Amino acid sequence: MLKIMSFASHALSNLFHKPVTRNYPFVERKYPERTRGHIDINVDDCLFCGICAKKCPSDAITVDRASKTWSIDRMGCVQCENCVNSCPKSCLTMANTYSAPDTKAIVDTFQGKVEETSNAGGKIVFSAEGCVYCGLCAKKCPANAITVDRASKTWTINEEECAKCGACVAACPKKCLSQESGEAAKATAGGEVKNDLDVCVFCGLCARKCPQEAITVDRASKTWTINKDECVSCGACVDGCPKKCLTME
Amino acid sequence: MITQIICALLYVIIAPFLGGLLAGIDRKITARMQGRIGPSIFQPFYDVAKLLNKQIMKINNMQYPFALCFLIFVVITGALFFGGADILLVFFTLTTAALFFILEAATTNSPFSVMGSEREIIQMLAYEPMMLLVAVGFYMANGTFSVAEIINAEYSSILRMPGLFIGFLYILTIKLRKSPFDLSTSHHAHQEVVKGITTELSGRMFAFVEIAHWYENVFLLGVIGLFIINASWWSIPLALVVIALCYFMEILIDNCSARVKWNLMFRSAWLVTLIFGVANIIILQYVLK
Amino acid sequence: MGKRTIVPFGPQHPVLPEPIHLDLVLEDEKVIEAIPSIGFVHRGLESLISKRDFNDYLYVIERTCGICSFMHGMGYCEAVERIFDVEIPDRAKYLRTIWCEMSRLHSHLLWLGLLADAFGFEALFYQCWRMREKILDMFEASTGGRVIFSVNKVGGVLKDMDSAMLKGFVAEFDSMEADVRKLTKVFLKDYTVKSRLKDVGILTKEEAIQLGAVGPMMRASGIELDTRRLGYCAYGDLDFDIITSNDCDSFGRCKVRIEEIFQSFSLIRQAVDKIPEGNIVVPVKGNPDGEAFVRVEQPRGEAIYYVKANGTKFLDRARVRTPTFTNLSPLIKILQGCDYADVPLLILTIDPCISCTER
């Protein structure tokens, strides 16, 4: 049997019903609660640890620890929510509205409070006394910086990875972890780096450790120079010096 | 004679606006049948206005003259028809216009455009017999080829030629480039031949072809009216109603069928011509004599 | 022999949803030969594995494709989970199954729409896509994304669906099923549609095996094979038959996909009935070491994920064998000797996903 026009009932019913399309952009759409629209930050809680920037698959986030700024390239962001899920302070949230379209890339920068002390604490201090090597701290660590081996009873922390967020301290059931206060951390950091040239062997380790590449060491001419404008007084060179000739004032 | 010239002039002036509006309504109804809001009914005018201001990319020197000839001959076709001239002459002028359109596409080197023109020839082969039979039918039913005299007949022509009317509606789908027979070019470019016969048109040249189609559509709907109109005044509103219904049916068919291949189109068009057209002619010849 | 012309078909052609290039050797309107070339949307996603933490790479791999993004993410997660040898919670398995089947639904509805568009049936195309729109809305409500879902995680899923949400979805699917059933008549019974699908693009069973067809393309040639039978996710607990057809033509492929839509409805209903309570994620610590090989039945056919890890957080290799890639050789076969008018239709019957193929 020749069956033609079988779509006619659909077409006619569509004709006499309201259209299903929306008059974009004049009629707003209601987004569900879970819609991944854009990233919001509560910058006051932010540690500027940079985990979000590291986790971001499209490198849309830039975190500057020194100037305490957190910025996001709105058009580079792929809304995967990875940063929100990995933020140790839960200061990132996903809002269900999209950032407005534009003809050029929009970079939103958020400035943290500069004058106040850092939200970040100091180093994590471990006391083997009382530790049961349960591994809760490692589980909680957002940066995967802690490794706990129950068999060999070892607890190690990767200082470079550690964001000093204190999540492990809060999680520890035996209270064997503590954190140096932010002030103390600030005291060791800050100030000027001095070199006792009599002791120095000009090995160049400090220059290699320096995150800002502020130090230049020339073994041939036995010179050690530091660019004070570049130096952020992090103390990495002091910690790295094998001869302990570097000091922070 | 004066009224005939006025009618022809009125067609030349009003038809593009009417045709454009018709296209706009067509797009709106189509959109609603597809569940969309659709564009404003004046959208075709905006489109053509924009095209008129765009640069023409001429493929060769002959393309533009051919496209213009298409427009001119379509306008002549309609003017002759609404001026009350010979229906046979009208149909042949329309064929001439279509030939120029085919030549326009055939002169280009684009495979899509050339393929579109080849398909247009097949389409012409499919609908021409029916067109001729319709002209012959009008003569046999009213004893004249003159449109001016046909509309002054005592009875509507459709009463004597219902089969030819059905046949004409069938080929109208081909002429209006509606699915399932939008082979040479369709209203959207989602086709293997892209926009087929109109692929290589651009700017003002494309706008003229578009306007020519508006003229053509008004003329084709006028032919439907010719089936209805008789000497009494009420036949004119009746004709308008029939035209509206037929056009709506065309839109519905457009939205309810897939694009068929050329051989099916060809076969079915000739079959319809044979069954409805030839049978109607035979009845006119031997039964209603 | 008629005059031969070569028509460059793609990479930019209005009927193609994605960039693939075919040089079609035509004799009048018959296609004598089709020479494909690909490589227009290569983005180098696989090589990013050496630059991203294996956890974060998930967000890269699921961007392989916009239709089966969930399954790409899931296939990768399953492979890494297999290296870690972790068993994800049952609830996560069921949630994955539900999202998989929703992906299949939206992919097949999308395909039906594109098919309708390929044979010039615009209204039918819109009708299919508005149904797909509802599924996208459900995805957005449950995962937060309409196209890229980002709910997978090595060790489970990130978001849960509560029973109210699941019940709402099932009710929505019930009404959708009735709509699809009505549309089925248009696809399988309408004269003009049938004239375009029947006996077009015949791929026999032997050819399907020889040329390595997968998915509905293979099942429409009468081969009974479905990777879901392996029982990954929760498929082992669910009851379903493998849908095949012996038509071997475009009509058969259309029929198989339509029936798979109904199968997906049934699978979702079963999964919602059986879904257990519990956790949705298990923590996975450390770095993977070893290699794994996972097969997943995507809407387009079987996809293979191969992951090789070296004990660091950066993996050595993550490779995807996409269904479209293997379906390209059958496509070239069915294009030989077809009508030019059928080319868009035949390209669509393999349900091509070029961005998957080229990654």
mmCIF file of N, CA and C in Angstrom, chain A residues 1-7 9-11 14 18 20 29 31-37 53-59 78-82 85 98 138-141 144 146 161, chain C residues 52-53 55-56 59-60 62-63 121 123-124 127 130 137 140-146 148-151 158-161 165 179 182-183 185-186 189-192 283 285 313:
data_model
loop_
_atom_site.group_PDB
_atom_site.id
_atom_site.type_symbol
_atom_site.label_atom_id
_atom_site.label_comp_id
_atom_site.label_asym_id
_atom_site.label_seq_id
_atom_site.Cartn_x
_atom_site.Cartn_y
_atom_site.Cartn_z
ATOM 1 N N MET A 1 0.860 -1.206 0.000
ATOM 2 C CA MET A 1 0.000 0.000 0.000
ATOM 3 C C MET A 1 0.887 1.245 0.000
ATOM 4 N N LEU A 2 0.550 2.146 -0.870
ATOM 5 C CA LEU A 2 1.317 3.385 -1.009
ATOM 6 C C LEU A 2 1.002 4.300 0.160
ATOM 7 N N LYS A 3 1.994 4.515 1.004
ATOM 8 C CA LYS A 3 1.725 5.338 2.177
ATOM 9 C C LYS A 3 2.462 6.658 2.015
ATOM 10 N N ILE A 4 1.710 7.687 1.699
ATOM 11 C CA ILE A 4 2.354 8.982 1.542
ATOM 12 C C ILE A 4 1.806 9.966 2.571
ATOM 13 N N MET A 5 2.500 11.059 2.733
ATOM 14 C CA MET A 5 2.076 12.126 3.638
ATOM 15 C C MET A 5 1.876 11.632 5.066
ATOM 16 N N SER A 6 2.664 10.647 5.487
ATOM 17 C CA SER A 6 2.454 10.132 6.840
ATOM 18 C C SER A 6 2.912 11.126 7.905
ATOM 19 N N PHE A 7 3.619 12.179 7.479
ATOM 20 C CA PHE A 7 4.074 13.155 8.456
ATOM 21 C C PHE A 7 3.041 14.263 8.659
ATOM 22 N N SER A 9 0.151 14.551 9.979
ATOM 23 C CA SER A 9 -0.449 14.773 11.296
ATOM 24 C C SER A 9 0.511 15.539 12.201
ATOM 25 N N HIS A 10 1.825 15.215 12.108
ATOM 26 C CA HIS A 10 2.806 15.946 12.901
ATOM 27 C C HIS A 10 2.859 17.403 12.473
ATOM 28 N N ALA A 11 2.935 17.614 11.165
ATOM 29 C CA ALA A 11 3.101 18.975 10.648
ATOM 30 C C ALA A 11 1.910 19.834 11.036
ATOM 31 N N ASN A 14 1.925 20.577 14.732
ATOM 32 C CA ASN A 14 2.910 21.615 15.035
ATOM 33 C C ASN A 14 2.391 22.994 14.659
ATOM 34 N N LYS A 18 1.958 25.884 19.952
ATOM 35 C CA LYS A 18 2.999 26.898 20.126
ATOM 36 C C LYS A 18 4.331 26.339 19.648
ATOM 37 N N VAL A 20 8.228 25.340 19.608
ATOM 38 C CA VAL A 20 9.052 24.902 20.737
ATOM 39 C C VAL A 20 10.333 25.717 20.857
ATOM 40 N N ARG A 29 16.636 31.981 28.982
ATOM 41 C CA ARG A 29 16.431 30.578 29.286
ATOM 42 C C ARG A 29 16.628 30.389 30.785
ATOM 43 N N TYR A 31 18.122 28.185 33.477
ATOM 44 C CA TYR A 31 19.111 27.128 33.546
ATOM 45 C C TYR A 31 18.882 26.253 34.763
ATOM 46 N N PRO A 32 19.085 24.931 34.609
ATOM 47 C CA PRO A 32 18.978 24.072 35.796
ATOM 48 C C PRO A 32 20.085 24.420 36.794
ATOM 49 N N GLU A 33 19.870 23.955 37.993
ATOM 50 C CA GLU A 33 20.790 24.279 39.083
ATOM 51 C C GLU A 33 22.226 23.817 38.797
ATOM 52 N N ARG A 34 22.335 22.628 38.148
ATOM 53 C CA ARG A 34 23.672 22.060 37.989
ATOM 54 C C ARG A 34 24.429 22.592 36.772
ATOM 55 N N THR A 35 23.795 23.404 35.970
ATOM 56 C CA THR A 35 24.454 23.870 34.748
ATOM 57 C C THR A 35 25.833 24.431 35.049
ATOM 58 N N ARG A 36 26.798 23.949 34.271
ATOM 59 C CA ARG A 36 28.144 24.493 34.438
ATOM 60 C C ARG A 36 28.285 25.700 33.526
ATOM 61 N N GLY A 37 28.072 26.885 34.106
ATOM 62 C CA GLY A 37 28.087 28.095 33.309
ATOM 63 C C GLY A 37 29.422 28.809 33.344
ATOM 64 N N ALA A 53 45.087 26.261 38.838
ATOM 65 C CA ALA A 53 45.781 26.555 37.583
ATOM 66 C C ALA A 53 46.485 25.312 37.054
ATOM 67 N N LYS A 54 47.025 24.524 37.987
ATOM 68 C CA LYS A 54 47.739 23.326 37.582
ATOM 69 C C LYS A 54 46.780 22.280 37.037
ATOM 70 N N LYS A 55 45.578 22.217 37.631
ATOM 71 C CA LYS A 55 44.615 21.194 37.231
ATOM 72 C C LYS A 55 43.893 21.558 35.939
ATOM 73 N N CYS A 56 43.836 22.839 35.632
ATOM 74 C CA CYS A 56 43.020 23.289 34.501
ATOM 75 C C CYS A 56 43.506 22.677 33.189
ATOM 76 N N PRO A 57 42.651 21.891 32.503
ATOM 77 C CA PRO A 57 43.111 21.242 31.283
ATOM 78 C C PRO A 57 43.354 22.223 30.138
ATOM 79 N N SER A 58 42.762 23.391 30.209
ATOM 80 C CA SER A 58 42.968 24.308 29.079
ATOM 81 C C SER A 58 43.813 25.512 29.475
ATOM 82 N N ASP A 59 44.462 25.433 30.621
ATOM 83 C CA ASP A 59 45.339 26.509 31.083
ATOM 84 C C ASP A 59 44.654 27.867 31.071
ATOM 85 N N VAL A 78 36.853 25.698 29.816
ATOM 86 C CA VAL A 78 35.985 24.715 29.190
ATOM 87 C C VAL A 78 34.917 24.203 30.160
ATOM 88 N N GLN A 79 34.763 24.855 31.292
ATOM 89 C CA GLN A 79 33.730 24.527 32.270
ATOM 90 C C GLN A 79 33.731 23.059 32.674
ATOM 91 N N CYS A 80 34.928 22.503 32.941
ATOM 92 C CA CYS A 80 34.962 21.089 33.300
ATOM 93 C C CYS A 80 34.772 20.914 34.802
ATOM 94 N N GLU A 81 34.868 21.991 35.548
ATOM 95 C CA GLU A 81 34.651 21.967 36.988
ATOM 96 C C GLU A 81 35.791 21.295 37.740
ATOM 97 N N ASN A 82 36.898 21.037 37.061
ATOM 98 C CA ASN A 82 38.016 20.368 37.719
ATOM 99 C C ASN A 82 38.612 21.263 38.811
ATOM 100 N N ASN A 85 36.413 21.238 41.876
ATOM 101 C CA ASN A 85 36.539 19.990 42.627
ATOM 102 C C ASN A 85 37.869 19.868 43.344
ATOM 103 N N TYR A 98 26.034 31.644 31.876
ATOM 104 C CA TYR A 98 27.223 31.717 31.038
ATOM 105 C C TYR A 98 27.769 33.129 31.001
ATOM 106 N N ALA A 138 46.811 11.989 53.785
ATOM 107 C CA ALA A 138 47.147 11.823 52.374
ATOM 108 C C ALA A 138 45.879 11.852 51.523
ATOM 109 N N LYS A 139 44.825 11.234 52.082
ATOM 110 C CA LYS A 139 43.563 11.173 51.356
ATOM 111 C C LYS A 139 42.989 12.568 51.185
ATOM 112 N N LYS A 140 43.124 13.380 52.231
ATOM 113 C CA LYS A 140 42.534 14.715 52.191
ATOM 114 C C LYS A 140 43.352 15.686 51.359
ATOM 115 N N CYS A 141 44.623 15.400 51.219
ATOM 116 C CA CYS A 141 45.506 16.385 50.585
ATOM 117 C C CYS A 141 45.068 16.672 49.150
ATOM 118 N N ASN A 144 47.942 16.041 46.555
ATOM 119 C CA ASN A 144 48.592 14.727 46.545
ATOM 120 C C ASN A 144 50.043 14.825 46.974
ATOM 121 N N ILE A 146 51.220 14.339 50.113
ATOM 122 C CA ILE A 146 51.596 13.487 51.242
ATOM 123 C C ILE A 146 51.558 12.023 50.834
ATOM 124 N N GLU A 161 54.904 20.431 46.290
ATOM 125 C CA GLU A 161 53.502 20.240 45.927
ATOM 126 C C GLU A 161 52.575 20.826 46.978
ATOM 127 N N ARG C 52 49.470 16.124 30.712
ATOM 128 C CA ARG C 52 48.433 16.281 31.723
ATOM 129 C C ARG C 52 48.473 15.122 32.704
ATOM 130 N N ASP C 53 48.231 15.445 33.925
ATOM 131 C CA ASP C 53 48.025 14.451 34.968
ATOM 132 C C ASP C 53 46.929 13.494 34.489
ATOM 133 N N ASN C 55 44.525 12.154 35.864
ATOM 134 C CA ASN C 55 43.178 12.512 36.315
ATOM 135 C C ASN C 55 42.602 13.649 35.484
ATOM 136 N N ASP C 56 43.450 14.620 35.179
ATOM 137 C CA ASP C 56 42.979 15.776 34.427
ATOM 138 C C ASP C 56 42.812 15.461 32.949
ATOM 139 N N TYR C 59 39.399 15.162 31.182
ATOM 140 C CA TYR C 59 38.657 16.288 30.598
ATOM 141 C C TYR C 59 39.108 16.561 29.175
ATOM 142 N N VAL C 60 40.299 16.071 28.848
ATOM 143 C CA VAL C 60 40.754 16.218 27.469
ATOM 144 C C VAL C 60 40.117 15.145 26.604
ATOM 145 N N GLU C 62 37.468 13.376 26.970
ATOM 146 C CA GLU C 62 36.031 13.403 26.721
ATOM 147 C C GLU C 62 35.666 14.486 25.720
ATOM 148 N N ARG C 63 36.628 15.347 25.405
ATOM 149 C CA ARG C 63 36.374 16.343 24.369
ATOM 150 C C ARG C 63 36.737 15.831 22.977
ATOM 151 N N PHE C 121 14.193 15.966 3.994
ATOM 152 C CA PHE C 121 12.935 15.994 4.744
ATOM 153 C C PHE C 121 13.175 16.866 5.967
ATOM 154 N N ALA C 123 11.325 18.896 7.812
ATOM 155 C CA ALA C 123 10.401 18.916 8.950
ATOM 156 C C ALA C 123 10.668 17.733 9.877
ATOM 157 N N LEU C 124 11.011 16.590 9.275
ATOM 158 C CA LEU C 124 11.291 15.392 10.060
ATOM 159 C C LEU C 124 12.576 15.583 10.869
ATOM 160 N N GLN C 127 11.719 17.531 13.847
ATOM 161 C CA GLN C 127 10.945 16.730 14.781
ATOM 162 C C GLN C 127 11.859 15.837 15.627
ATOM 163 N N ARG C 130 14.027 18.036 18.105
ATOM 164 C CA ARG C 130 13.395 18.625 19.287
ATOM 165 C C ARG C 130 13.234 17.586 20.381
ATOM 166 N N ASP C 137 18.433 18.491 27.727
ATOM 167 C CA ASP C 137 17.994 19.183 28.941
ATOM 168 C C ASP C 137 18.155 18.281 30.163
ATOM 169 N N GLU C 140 21.659 18.169 31.109
ATOM 170 C CA GLU C 140 22.073 19.397 31.774
ATOM 171 C C GLU C 140 21.605 19.391 33.224
ATOM 172 N N ALA C 141 20.377 18.901 33.438
ATOM 173 C CA ALA C 141 19.861 18.879 34.802
ATOM 174 C C ALA C 141 20.638 17.907 35.675
ATOM 175 N N SER C 142 21.123 16.783 35.062
ATOM 176 C CA SER C 142 21.767 15.773 35.901
ATOM 177 C C SER C 142 23.277 15.937 35.986
ATOM 178 N N THR C 143 23.905 16.405 34.906
ATOM 179 C CA THR C 143 25.366 16.488 34.937
ATOM 180 C C THR C 143 25.868 17.922 34.929
ATOM 181 N N GLY C 144 25.061 18.839 34.437
ATOM 182 C CA GLY C 144 25.512 20.229 34.363
ATOM 183 C C GLY C 144 25.974 20.622 32.982
ATOM 184 N N GLY C 145 26.144 19.635 32.092
ATOM 185 C CA GLY C 145 26.571 19.951 30.740
ATOM 186 C C GLY C 145 25.597 19.395 29.730
ATOM 187 N N ARG C 146 25.500 20.058 28.588
ATOM 188 C CA ARG C 146 24.581 19.567 27.558
ATOM 189 C C ARG C 146 25.312 18.652 26.584
ATOM 190 N N ILE C 148 29.241 18.188 26.821
ATOM 191 C CA ILE C 148 30.386 17.613 27.523
ATOM 192 C C ILE C 148 29.967 17.515 28.985
ATOM 193 N N PHE C 149 30.011 16.300 29.526
ATOM 194 C CA PHE C 149 29.355 16.112 30.818
ATOM 195 C C PHE C 149 30.279 16.204 32.017
ATOM 196 N N SER C 150 31.530 15.817 31.846
ATOM 197 C CA SER C 150 32.509 15.931 32.933
ATOM 198 C C SER C 150 32.005 15.373 34.254
ATOM 199 N N VAL C 151 31.321 14.245 34.223
ATOM 200 C CA VAL C 151 30.887 13.654 35.488
ATOM 201 C C VAL C 151 31.666 12.400 35.822
ATOM 202 N N LEU C 158 31.073 11.770 39.530
ATOM 203 C CA LEU C 158 31.140 12.937 40.412
ATOM 204 C C LEU C 158 29.770 13.382 40.904
ATOM 205 N N LYS C 159 28.739 13.096 40.128
ATOM 206 C CA LYS C 159 27.422 13.591 40.520
ATOM 207 C C LYS C 159 26.431 12.446 40.622
ATOM 208 N N ASP C 160 25.522 12.592 41.546
ATOM 209 C CA ASP C 160 24.520 11.553 41.774
ATOM 210 C C ASP C 160 23.188 12.043 41.230
ATOM 211 N N MET C 161 22.307 11.103 40.965
ATOM 212 C CA MET C 161 20.948 11.487 40.609
ATOM 213 C C MET C 161 20.051 10.912 41.697
ATOM 214 N N MET C 165 14.707 12.630 40.678
ATOM 215 C CA MET C 165 15.199 12.984 39.353
ATOM 216 C C MET C 165 15.072 11.807 38.400
ATOM 217 N N ASP C 179 6.211 9.282 21.313
ATOM 218 C CA ASP C 179 6.500 10.172 20.184
ATOM 219 C C ASP C 179 7.377 9.484 19.146
ATOM 220 N N LYS C 182 5.535 7.081 17.028
ATOM 221 C CA LYS C 182 4.772 7.725 15.942
ATOM 222 C C LYS C 182 5.690 8.078 14.777
ATOM 223 N N LEU C 183 6.875 8.571 15.122
ATOM 224 C CA LEU C 183 7.812 8.975 14.066
ATOM 225 C C LEU C 183 8.342 7.776 13.292
ATOM 226 N N LYS C 185 6.848 5.370 12.132
ATOM 227 C CA LYS C 185 6.010 5.098 10.950
ATOM 228 C C LYS C 185 6.490 5.914 9.761
ATOM 229 N N VAL C 186 6.890 7.165 10.034
ATOM 230 C CA VAL C 186 7.343 7.998 8.926
ATOM 231 C C VAL C 186 8.641 7.436 8.348
ATOM 232 N N LYS C 189 7.707 3.559 6.990
ATOM 233 C CA LYS C 189 6.565 3.245 6.140
ATOM 234 C C LYS C 189 6.352 4.258 5.012
ATOM 235 N N ASP C 190 6.756 5.507 5.228
ATOM 236 C CA ASP C 190 6.433 6.529 4.238
ATOM 237 C C ASP C 190 7.031 6.197 2.869
ATOM 238 N N TYR C 191 6.240 6.393 1.831
ATOM 239 C CA TYR C 191 6.662 5.986 0.499
ATOM 240 C C TYR C 191 7.901 6.741 0.028
ATOM 241 N N THR C 192 7.876 8.078 0.172
ATOM 242 C CA THR C 192 9.019 8.848 -0.335
ATOM 243 C C THR C 192 10.294 8.508 0.434
ATOM 244 N N PRO C 283 37.946 6.319 46.415
ATOM 245 C CA PRO C 283 39.166 7.094 46.216
ATOM 246 C C PRO C 283 40.246 6.246 45.553
ATOM 247 N N LYS C 285 44.275 6.361 44.905
ATOM 248 C CA LYS C 285 45.482 7.113 45.261
ATOM 249 C C LYS C 285 46.673 6.556 44.535
ATOM 250 N N LYS C 313 52.526 10.186 37.242
ATOM 251 C CA LYS C 313 51.179 10.688 37.022
ATOM 252 C C LYS C 313 50.927 11.009 35.543
#
